[in-house]
Coordinates of C-alpha atoms (C1' of nucleotides) in Angstrom, one line a residue:
Chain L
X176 CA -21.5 -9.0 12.2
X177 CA -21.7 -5.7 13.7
X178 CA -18.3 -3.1 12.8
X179 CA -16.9 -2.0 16.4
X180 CA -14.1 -0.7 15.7
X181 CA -12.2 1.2 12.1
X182 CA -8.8 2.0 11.6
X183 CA -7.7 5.3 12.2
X184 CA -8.2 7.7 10.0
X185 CA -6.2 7.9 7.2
X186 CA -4.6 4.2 7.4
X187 CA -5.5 1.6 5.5
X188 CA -5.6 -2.2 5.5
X189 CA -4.1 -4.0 3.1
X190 CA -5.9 -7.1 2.0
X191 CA -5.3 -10.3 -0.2
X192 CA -7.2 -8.2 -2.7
X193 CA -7.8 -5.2 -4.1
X194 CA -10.5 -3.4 -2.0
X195 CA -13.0 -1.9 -4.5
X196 CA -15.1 -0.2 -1.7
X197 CA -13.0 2.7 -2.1
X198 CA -12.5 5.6 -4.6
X199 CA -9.2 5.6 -4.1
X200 CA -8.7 1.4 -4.0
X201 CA -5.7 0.1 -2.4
X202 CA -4.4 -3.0 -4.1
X203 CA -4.7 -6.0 -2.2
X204 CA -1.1 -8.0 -0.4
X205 CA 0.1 -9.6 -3.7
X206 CA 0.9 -6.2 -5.7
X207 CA 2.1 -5.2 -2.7
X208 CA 4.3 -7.8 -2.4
X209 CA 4.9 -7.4 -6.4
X210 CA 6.4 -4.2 -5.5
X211 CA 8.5 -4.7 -2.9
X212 CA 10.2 -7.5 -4.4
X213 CA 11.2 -5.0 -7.6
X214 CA 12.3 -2.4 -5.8
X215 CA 14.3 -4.5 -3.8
X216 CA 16.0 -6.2 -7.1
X217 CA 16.9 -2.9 -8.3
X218 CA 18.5 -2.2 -5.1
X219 CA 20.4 -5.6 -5.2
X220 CA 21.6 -4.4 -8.8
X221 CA 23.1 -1.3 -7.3
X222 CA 24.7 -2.8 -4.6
X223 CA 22.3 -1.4 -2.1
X224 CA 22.3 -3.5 1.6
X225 CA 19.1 -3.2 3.2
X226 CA 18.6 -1.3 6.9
X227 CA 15.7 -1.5 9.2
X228 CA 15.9 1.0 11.6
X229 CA 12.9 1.5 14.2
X230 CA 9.8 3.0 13.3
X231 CA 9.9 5.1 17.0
X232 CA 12.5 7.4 17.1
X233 CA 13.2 10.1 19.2
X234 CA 11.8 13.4 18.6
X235 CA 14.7 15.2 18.7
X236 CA 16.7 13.4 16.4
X237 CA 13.9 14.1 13.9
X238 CA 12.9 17.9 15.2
X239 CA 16.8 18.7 14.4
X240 CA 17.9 16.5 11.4
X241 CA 14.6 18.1 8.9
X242 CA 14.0 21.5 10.8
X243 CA 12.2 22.9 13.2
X244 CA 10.2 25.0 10.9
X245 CA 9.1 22.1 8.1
X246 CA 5.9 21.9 8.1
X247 CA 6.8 17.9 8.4
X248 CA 8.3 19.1 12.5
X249 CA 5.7 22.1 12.9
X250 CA 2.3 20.4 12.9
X251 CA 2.4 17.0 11.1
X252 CA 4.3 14.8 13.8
X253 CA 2.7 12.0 15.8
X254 CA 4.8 12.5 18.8
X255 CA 4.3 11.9 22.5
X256 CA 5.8 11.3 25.5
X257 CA 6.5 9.1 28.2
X258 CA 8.3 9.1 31.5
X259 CA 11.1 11.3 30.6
X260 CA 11.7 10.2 26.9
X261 CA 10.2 11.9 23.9
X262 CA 9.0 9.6 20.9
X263 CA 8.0 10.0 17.4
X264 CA 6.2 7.9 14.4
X265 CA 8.6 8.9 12.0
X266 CA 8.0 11.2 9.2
X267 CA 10.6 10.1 7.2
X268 CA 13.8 7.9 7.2
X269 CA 16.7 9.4 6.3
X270 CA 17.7 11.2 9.8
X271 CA 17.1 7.7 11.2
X272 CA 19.3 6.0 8.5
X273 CA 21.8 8.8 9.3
X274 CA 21.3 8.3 13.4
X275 CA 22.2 4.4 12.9
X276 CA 25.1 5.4 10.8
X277 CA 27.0 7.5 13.7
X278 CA 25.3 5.1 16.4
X279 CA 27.1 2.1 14.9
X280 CA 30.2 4.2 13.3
X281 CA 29.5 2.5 10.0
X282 CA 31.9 4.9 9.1
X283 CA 34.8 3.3 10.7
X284 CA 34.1 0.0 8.2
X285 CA 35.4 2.3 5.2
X286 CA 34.1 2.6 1.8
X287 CA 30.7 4.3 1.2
X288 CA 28.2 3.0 3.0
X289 CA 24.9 2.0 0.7
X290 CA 22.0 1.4 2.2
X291 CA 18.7 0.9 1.3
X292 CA 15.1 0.9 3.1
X293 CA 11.2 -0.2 2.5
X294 CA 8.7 0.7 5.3
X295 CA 5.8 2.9 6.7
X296 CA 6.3 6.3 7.9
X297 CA 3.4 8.6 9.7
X298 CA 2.6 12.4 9.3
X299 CA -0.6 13.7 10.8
X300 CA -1.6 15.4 7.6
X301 CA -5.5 15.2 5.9
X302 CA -5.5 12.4 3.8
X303 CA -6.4 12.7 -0.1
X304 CA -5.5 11.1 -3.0
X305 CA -1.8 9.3 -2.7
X306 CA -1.3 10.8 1.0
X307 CA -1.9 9.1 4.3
X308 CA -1.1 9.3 7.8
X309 CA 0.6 6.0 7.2
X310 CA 2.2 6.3 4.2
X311 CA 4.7 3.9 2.9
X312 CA 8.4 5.1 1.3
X313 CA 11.2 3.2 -0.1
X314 CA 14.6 4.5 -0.5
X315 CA 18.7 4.6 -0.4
X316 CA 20.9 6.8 1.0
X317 CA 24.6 7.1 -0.2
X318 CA 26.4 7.8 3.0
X319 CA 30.3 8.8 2.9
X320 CA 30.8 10.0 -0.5
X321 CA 31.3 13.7 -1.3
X322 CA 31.6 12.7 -5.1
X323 CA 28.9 13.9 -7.6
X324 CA 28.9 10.4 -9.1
X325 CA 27.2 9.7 -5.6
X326 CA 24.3 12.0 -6.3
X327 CA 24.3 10.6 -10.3
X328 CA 24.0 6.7 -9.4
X329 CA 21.9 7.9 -6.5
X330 CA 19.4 9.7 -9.2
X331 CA 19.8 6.4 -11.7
X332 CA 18.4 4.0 -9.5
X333 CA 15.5 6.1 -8.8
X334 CA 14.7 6.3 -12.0
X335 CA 15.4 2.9 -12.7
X336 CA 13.5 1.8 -10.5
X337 CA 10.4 3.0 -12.3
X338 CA 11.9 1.4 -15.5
X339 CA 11.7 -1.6 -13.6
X340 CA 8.2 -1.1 -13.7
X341 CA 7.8 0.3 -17.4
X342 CA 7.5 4.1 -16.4
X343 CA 10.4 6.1 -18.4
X344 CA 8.8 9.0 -19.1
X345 CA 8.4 10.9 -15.9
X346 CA 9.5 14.4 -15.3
X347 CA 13.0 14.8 -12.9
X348 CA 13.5 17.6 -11.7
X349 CA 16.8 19.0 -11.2
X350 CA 18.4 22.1 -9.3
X351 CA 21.1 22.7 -6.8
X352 CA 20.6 24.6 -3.5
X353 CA 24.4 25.8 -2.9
X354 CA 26.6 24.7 0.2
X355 CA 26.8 26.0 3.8
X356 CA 28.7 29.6 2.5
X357 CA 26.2 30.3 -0.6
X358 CA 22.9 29.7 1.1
X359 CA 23.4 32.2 3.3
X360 CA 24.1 35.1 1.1
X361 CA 21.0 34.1 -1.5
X362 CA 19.0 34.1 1.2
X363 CA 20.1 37.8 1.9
X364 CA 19.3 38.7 -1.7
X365 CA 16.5 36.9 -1.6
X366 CA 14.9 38.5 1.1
X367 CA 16.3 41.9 0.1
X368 CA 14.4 41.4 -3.6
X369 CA 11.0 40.0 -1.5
X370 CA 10.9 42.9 1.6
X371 CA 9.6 45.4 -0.5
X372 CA 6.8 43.3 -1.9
X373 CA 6.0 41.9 1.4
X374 CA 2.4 43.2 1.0
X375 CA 2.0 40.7 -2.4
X376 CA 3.0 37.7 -0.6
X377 CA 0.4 35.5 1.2
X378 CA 0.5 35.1 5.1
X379 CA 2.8 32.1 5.1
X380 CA 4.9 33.5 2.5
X381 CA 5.1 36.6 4.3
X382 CA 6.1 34.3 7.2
X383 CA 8.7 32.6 5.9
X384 CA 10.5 35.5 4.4
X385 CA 11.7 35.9 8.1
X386 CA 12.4 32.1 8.4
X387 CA 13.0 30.4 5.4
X388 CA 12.8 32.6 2.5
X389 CA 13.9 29.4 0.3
X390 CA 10.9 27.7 1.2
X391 CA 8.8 30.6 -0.9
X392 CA 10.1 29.6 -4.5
X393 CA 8.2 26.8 -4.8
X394 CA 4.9 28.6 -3.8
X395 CA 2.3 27.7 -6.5
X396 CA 0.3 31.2 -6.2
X397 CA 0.5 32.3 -9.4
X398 CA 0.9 36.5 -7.9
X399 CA 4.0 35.0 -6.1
X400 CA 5.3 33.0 -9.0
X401 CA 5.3 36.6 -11.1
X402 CA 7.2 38.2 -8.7
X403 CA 9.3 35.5 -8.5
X404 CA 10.3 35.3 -11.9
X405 CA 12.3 38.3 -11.7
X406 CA 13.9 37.6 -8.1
X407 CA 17.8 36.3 -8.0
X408 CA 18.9 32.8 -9.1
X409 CA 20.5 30.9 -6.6
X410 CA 23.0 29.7 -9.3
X411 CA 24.1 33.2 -9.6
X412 CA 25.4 32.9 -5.7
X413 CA 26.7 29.8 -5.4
X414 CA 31.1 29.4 -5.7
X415 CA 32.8 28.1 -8.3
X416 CA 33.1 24.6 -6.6
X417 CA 29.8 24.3 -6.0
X418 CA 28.8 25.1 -9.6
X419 CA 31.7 23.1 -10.8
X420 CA 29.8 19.9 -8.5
X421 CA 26.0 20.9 -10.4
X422 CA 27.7 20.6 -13.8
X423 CA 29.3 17.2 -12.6
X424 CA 26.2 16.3 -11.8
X425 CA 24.3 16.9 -15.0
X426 CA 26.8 15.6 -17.0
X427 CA 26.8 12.2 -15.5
X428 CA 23.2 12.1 -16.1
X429 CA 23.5 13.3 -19.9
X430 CA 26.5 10.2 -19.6
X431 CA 23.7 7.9 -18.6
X432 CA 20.9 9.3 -21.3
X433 CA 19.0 10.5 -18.0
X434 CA 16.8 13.3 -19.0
X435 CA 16.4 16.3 -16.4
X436 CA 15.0 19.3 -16.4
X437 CA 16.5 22.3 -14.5
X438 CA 14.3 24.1 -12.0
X439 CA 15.8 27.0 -10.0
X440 CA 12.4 27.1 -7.9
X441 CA 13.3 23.7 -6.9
X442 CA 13.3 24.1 -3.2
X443 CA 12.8 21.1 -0.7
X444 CA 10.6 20.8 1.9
X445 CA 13.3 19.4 4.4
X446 CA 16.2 22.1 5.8
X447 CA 18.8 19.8 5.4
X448 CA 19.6 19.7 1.7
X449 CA 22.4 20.9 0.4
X450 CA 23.4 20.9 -3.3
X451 CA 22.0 18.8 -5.4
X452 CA 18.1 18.5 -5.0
X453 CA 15.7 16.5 -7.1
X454 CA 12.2 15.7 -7.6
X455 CA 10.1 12.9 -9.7
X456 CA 6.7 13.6 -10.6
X457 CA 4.2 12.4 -13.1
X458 CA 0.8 14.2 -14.3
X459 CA -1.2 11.2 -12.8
X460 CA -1.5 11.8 -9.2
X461 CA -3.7 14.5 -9.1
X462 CA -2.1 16.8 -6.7
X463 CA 0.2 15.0 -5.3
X464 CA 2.4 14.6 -8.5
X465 CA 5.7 14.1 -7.0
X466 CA 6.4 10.6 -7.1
X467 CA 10.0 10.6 -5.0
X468 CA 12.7 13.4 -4.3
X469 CA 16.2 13.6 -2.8
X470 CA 19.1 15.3 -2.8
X471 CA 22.5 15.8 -0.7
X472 CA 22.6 16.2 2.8
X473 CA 26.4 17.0 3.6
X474 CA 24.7 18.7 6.9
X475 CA 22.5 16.4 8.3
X476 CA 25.2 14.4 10.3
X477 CA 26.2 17.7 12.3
X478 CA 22.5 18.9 12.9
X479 CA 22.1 15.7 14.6
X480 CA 24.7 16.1 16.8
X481 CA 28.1 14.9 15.1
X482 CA 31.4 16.5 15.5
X483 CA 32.3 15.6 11.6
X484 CA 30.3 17.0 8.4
X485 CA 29.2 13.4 6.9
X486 CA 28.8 13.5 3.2
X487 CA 25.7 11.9 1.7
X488 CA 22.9 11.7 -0.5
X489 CA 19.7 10.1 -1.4
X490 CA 15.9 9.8 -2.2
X491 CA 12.7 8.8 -1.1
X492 CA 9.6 7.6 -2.4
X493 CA 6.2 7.0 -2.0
X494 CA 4.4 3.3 -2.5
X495 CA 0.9 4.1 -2.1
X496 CA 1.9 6.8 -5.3
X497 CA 3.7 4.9 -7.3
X498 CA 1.3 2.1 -7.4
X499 CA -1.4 5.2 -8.2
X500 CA 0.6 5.8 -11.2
X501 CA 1.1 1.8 -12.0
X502 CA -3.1 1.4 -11.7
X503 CA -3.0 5.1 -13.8
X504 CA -1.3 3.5 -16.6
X505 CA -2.9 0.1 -16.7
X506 CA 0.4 -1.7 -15.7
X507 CA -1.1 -5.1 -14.6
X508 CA -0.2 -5.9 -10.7
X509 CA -0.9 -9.6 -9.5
X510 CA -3.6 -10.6 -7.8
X511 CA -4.1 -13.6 -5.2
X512 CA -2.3 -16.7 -6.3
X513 CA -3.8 -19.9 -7.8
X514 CA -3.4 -23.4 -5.8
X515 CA -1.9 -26.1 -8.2
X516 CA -4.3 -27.9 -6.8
X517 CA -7.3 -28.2 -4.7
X518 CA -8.0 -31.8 -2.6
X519 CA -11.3 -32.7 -2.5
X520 CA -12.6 -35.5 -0.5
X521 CA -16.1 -37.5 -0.4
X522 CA -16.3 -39.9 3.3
X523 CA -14.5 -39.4 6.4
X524 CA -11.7 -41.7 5.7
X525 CA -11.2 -40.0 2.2
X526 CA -11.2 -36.9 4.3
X527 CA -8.3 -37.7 6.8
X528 CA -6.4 -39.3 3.7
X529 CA -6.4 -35.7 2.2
X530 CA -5.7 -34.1 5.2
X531 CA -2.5 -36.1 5.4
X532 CA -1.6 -35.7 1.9
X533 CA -1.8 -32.0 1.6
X534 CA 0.6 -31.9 3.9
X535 CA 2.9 -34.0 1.8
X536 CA 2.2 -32.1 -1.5
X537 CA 2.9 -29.0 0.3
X538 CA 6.1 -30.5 1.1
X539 CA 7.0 -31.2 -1.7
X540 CA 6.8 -27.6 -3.2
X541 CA 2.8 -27.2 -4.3
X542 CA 0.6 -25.0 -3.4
X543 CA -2.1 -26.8 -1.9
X544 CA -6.0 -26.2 -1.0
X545 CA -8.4 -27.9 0.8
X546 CA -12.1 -27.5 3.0
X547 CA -12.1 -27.0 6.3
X548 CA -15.7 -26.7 6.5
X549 CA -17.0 -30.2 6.2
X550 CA -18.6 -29.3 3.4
X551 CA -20.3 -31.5 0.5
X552 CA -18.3 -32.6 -2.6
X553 CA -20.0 -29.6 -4.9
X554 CA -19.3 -26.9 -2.5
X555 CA -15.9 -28.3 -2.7
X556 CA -15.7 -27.8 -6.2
X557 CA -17.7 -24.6 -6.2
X558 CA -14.9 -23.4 -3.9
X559 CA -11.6 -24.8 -6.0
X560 CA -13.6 -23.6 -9.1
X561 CA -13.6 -20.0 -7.1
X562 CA -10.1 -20.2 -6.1
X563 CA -8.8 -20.7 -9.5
X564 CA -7.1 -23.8 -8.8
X565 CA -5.2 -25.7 -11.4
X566 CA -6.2 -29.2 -10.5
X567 CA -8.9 -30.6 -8.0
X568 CA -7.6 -33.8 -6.6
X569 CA -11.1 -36.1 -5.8
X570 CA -10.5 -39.0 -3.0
X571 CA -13.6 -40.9 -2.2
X572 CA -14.5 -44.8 -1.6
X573 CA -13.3 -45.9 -4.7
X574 CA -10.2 -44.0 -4.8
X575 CA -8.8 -45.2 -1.3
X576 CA -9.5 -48.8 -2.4
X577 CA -7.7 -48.5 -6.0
X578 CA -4.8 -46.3 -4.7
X579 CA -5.4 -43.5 -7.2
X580 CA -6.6 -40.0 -7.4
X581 CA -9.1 -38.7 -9.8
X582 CA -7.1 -35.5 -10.6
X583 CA -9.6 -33.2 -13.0
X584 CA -7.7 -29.9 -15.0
X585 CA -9.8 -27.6 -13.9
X586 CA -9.8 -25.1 -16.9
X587 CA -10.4 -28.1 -19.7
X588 CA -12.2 -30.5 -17.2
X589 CA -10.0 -32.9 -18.4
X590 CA -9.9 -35.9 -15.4
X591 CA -7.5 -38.7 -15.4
X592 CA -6.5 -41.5 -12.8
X593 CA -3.3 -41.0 -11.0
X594 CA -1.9 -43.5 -8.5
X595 CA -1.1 -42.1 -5.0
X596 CA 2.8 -42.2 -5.0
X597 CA 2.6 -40.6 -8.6
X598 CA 0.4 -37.3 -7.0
X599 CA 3.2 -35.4 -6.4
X600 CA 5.2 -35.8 -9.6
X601 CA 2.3 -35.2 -11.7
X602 CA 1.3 -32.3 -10.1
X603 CA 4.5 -31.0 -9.8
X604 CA 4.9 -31.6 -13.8
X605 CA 2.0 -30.2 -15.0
X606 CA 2.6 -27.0 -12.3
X607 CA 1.5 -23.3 -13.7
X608 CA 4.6 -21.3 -15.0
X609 CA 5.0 -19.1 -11.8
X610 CA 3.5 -16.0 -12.6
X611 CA 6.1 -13.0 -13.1
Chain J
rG229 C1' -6.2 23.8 10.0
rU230 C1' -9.8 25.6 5.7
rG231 C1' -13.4 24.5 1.8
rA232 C1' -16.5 21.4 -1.5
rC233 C1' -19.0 16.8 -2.4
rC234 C1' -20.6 12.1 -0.5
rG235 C1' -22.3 8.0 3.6
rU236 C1' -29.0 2.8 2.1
rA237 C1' -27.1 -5.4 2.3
rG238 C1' -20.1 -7.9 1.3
rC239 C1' -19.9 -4.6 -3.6
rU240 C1' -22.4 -1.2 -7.3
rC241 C1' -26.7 1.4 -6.6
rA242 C1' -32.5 2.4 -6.7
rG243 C1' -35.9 4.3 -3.1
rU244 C1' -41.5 8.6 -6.1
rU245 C1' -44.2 15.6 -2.9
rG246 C1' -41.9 12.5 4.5
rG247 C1' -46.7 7.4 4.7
rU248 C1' -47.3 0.2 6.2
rU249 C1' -43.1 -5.6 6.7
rA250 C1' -36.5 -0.8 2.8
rG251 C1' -35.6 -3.0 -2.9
rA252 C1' -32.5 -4.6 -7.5
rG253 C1' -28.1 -6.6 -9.8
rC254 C1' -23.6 -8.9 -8.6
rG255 C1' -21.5 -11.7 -4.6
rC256 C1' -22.4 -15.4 -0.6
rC257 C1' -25.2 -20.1 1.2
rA258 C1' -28.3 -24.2 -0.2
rG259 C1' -31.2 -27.2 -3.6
rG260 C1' -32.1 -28.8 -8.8
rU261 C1' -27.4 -33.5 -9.7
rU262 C1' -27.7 -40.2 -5.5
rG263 C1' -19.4 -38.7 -6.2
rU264 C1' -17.8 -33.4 -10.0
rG265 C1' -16.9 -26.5 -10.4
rG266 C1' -18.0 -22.7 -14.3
rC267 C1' -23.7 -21.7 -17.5
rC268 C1' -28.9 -22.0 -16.3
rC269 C1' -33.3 -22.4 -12.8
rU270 C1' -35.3 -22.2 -7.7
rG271 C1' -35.0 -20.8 -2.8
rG272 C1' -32.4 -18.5 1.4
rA273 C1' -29.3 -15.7 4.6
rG274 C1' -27.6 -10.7 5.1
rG275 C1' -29.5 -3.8 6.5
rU276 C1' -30.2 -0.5 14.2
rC277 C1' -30.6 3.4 6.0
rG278 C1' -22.7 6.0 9.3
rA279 C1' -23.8 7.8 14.6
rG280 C1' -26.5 11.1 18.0
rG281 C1' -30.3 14.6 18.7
rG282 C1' -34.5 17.5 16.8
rU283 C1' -39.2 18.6 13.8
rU284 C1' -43.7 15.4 12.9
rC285 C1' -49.3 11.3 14.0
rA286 C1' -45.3 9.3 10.9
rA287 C1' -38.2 10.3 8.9
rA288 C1' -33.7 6.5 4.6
rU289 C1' -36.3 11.1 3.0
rC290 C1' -36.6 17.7 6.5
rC291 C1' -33.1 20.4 10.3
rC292 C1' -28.8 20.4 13.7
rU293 C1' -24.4 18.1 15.5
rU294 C1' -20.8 14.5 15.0
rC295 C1' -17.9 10.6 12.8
rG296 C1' -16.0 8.6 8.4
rG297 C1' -14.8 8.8 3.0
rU298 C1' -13.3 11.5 -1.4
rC299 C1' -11.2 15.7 -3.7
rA300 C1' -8.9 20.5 -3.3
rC301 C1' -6.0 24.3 -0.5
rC302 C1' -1.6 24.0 2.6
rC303 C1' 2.4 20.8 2.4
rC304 C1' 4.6 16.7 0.8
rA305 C1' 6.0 10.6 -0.6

RNA sequence: GUGACCGUAGCUCAGUUGGUUAGAGCGCCAGGUUGUGGCCCUGGAGGUCGAGGGUUCAAAUCCCUUCGGUCACCCCA
């Protein structure tokens, strides 16, 4: 079988098992699925309701809500266009979760709205080690709440959600970027320290110090980190409400034993954080060590086009990373599911007999196997023996004429005789404990 | 977008200074067992040597281009 075609560049197929042809293996459907179904319990302990919102969006909505100068909106969109309407893969889903908030005023239904998502998102970056051009997040987003204990719980759940999985001891990040008045006069100061060094910055550094000077703290040049160290705080700039709202914050986490470390250089990649801002990251990933990251995003809702400043926070995370960092530490994921029991059948009418009955034992709950090859009674057994089933189920002559089922434990090779209308009992008796 | 390394069976790899029909292990299929898997033995299928071009009497091997992978820069999940 000659390969025609491949998928795209930096995408990825996702098969029953892990694929080992890779030096970067992606595990196969079941740990996916292993995943999925943690994250989502940890949502369901928080209260979280789940959104799906569409993976096209339109451009604007997304070139508006994170920035026209992220790198994300700049030169890593999959957009295009058609007839008169411009689409985009998107990059991310918070401006989408906020878009179906104001579409649907979810605000009119009072409360705080919590809402959580799982599902791919696309950037047209060069793929390496934990990043694609499909790339998978999961998230929540806290929409309607002004109050710090939004941004704590908000924080909580990430991180429980990787004590879900038995990782405690990753490094969060914490720092706070100001509000709408501070920004703008740290950014003055900012610039005003950096000018005069201009000539020790690197091109895009030097770029940004007309655009975003923010967007230079966390530079990893160690030249610009130096000069850096001795540049103003943005804590130093921000009003006594705002620093009242940071110490809120970090001493809800200290009230939930969440350990965080303060990072003034803390700067996000998306323009429409305000306050709080926070990162995840382990030492696992190579260089892609953040794992997840949020913050508040009190402006988003009127960079999208609403006449009233929404309060809200969240986070978002990676999949393909954290289930790097699972395989990192040895944490065992699941891999493709034993039938309890295998049918195998000798003769043409043994082999419409099991045809039959699989259908009944699958009705009644089992997970049931059988050849749909025609093949001979070993190469039956070879293949239950390969799938890992529980029991083979052997129907032949002498079987159809006595009414009962050799039934052979395929780990001790135990057989026994089991009448027909007892299959199903027995089967379901002597069931594996369903894996966790 | 930039740089480094890497592409030989499904997988992991070998392939001598370019030299006949490109090999191994594992996996797969079948037989040894006429109604019983795993272990063992025997046999078999499976490769346009990533693709295209060039050098040469001769290319998996040398050169160029291209595609893909991996990692890093950048940035981020």
């Amino acid at each position: 079988m000659n390969v025609t075609y491949q998928n795209i560049k930096g995408t990825f197929d996702i098969l029953p098992d892990a694929q080992d042809g890779s030096d970067a293996p992606i595990p196969g459907s079941p740990a996916w699925q292993y995943v999925e179904s943690v994250i989502r319990d940890v949502m369901a302990r928080y209260n979280m309701l789940e959104i799906r919102t569409p993976i096209l969006e339109p451009t604007p909505l997304i070139a508006r809500g994170i920035g026209q100068l992220t790198d994300i909106v700049a030169k890593e969109m999959f957009a295009f266009e058609r007839g008169d309407t411009q689409y985009v893969l998107r990059p991310e889903v918070t401006a989408p979760v906020m878009r179906a908030y104001l579409q649907h005023r979810l605000d009119q239904r009072g409360g705080v709205q919590k809402l959580f998502y799982i599902g791919p998102c696309f950037r047209a970056e060069s793929p390496q080690k934990g990043r694609y051009r499909q790339f998978h997040q999961f998230g929540c987003e806290v929409i309607g709440s002004p109050d710090p204990r939004a941004d704590a719980e908000t924080i909580a759940l990430m991180m429980d959600v990787y004590a879900a999985f038995g990782i405690t001891d990753l490094r969060l990040r914490l720092n706070t970027l100001g509000d709408e008045q501070s920004r703008p006069r740290y950014r003055e100061a900012l610039q005003a320290y950096l000018a005069p060094h201009a000539d020790r910055l690197s091109e895009t550094s030097r770029q940004r110090l007309r655009t975003n000077p923010l967007r230079i703290l966390d530079t990893k040049d160690e030249r610009e980190r130096a000069l850096l160290a001795g540049a103003p705080r943005l804590i130093d700039f921000v009003d006594d409400e705002s620093r009242a709202f940071y110490e809120e914050v970090k001493a809800l986490l200290d009230l939930l034993d969440i350990p965080y470390e303060e990072d003034p250089f803390l700067v996000r990649g998306l323009d429409y954080y305000t306050h709080t801002a926070f990162e995840v990251e382990s030492d696992n990933l190579g260089a892609q060590r953040a794992l997840g990251g949020g913050g508040r995003y009190d402006l988003l809702s009127r960079e999208i086009g609403s006449k009233q400043a929404v309060p809200a926070v969240g986070f978002a995370a990676g999949i393909e990373r954290l289930l790097l960092e699972l395989t990192a530490r040895g944490l065992p994921l699941p891999g493709i599911p034993a039938p309890d029991a295998f049918l195998v059948a000798l003769g043409d009418e043994a082999t419409r007999w099991v045809f039959a009955t699989a259908r009944t034992l699958r009705r009644a709950g089992l997970r049931v196997a059988l050849d749909l090859k025609g093949r001979s009674m070993k190469a039956q057994m070879r293949e239950a023996n390969r799938q890992r089933a529980r029991y083979t189920v052997i129907v032949g002559k002498d079987e159809l004429a006595a009414r009962q089922a050799q039934v052979k434990h395929m780990e001790s090779g135990e057989q026994v005789a089991v009448a027909f209308d007892a299959l199903a009992g027995f089967l379901l008796e002597h069931r594996a404990a369903v894996a966790a």
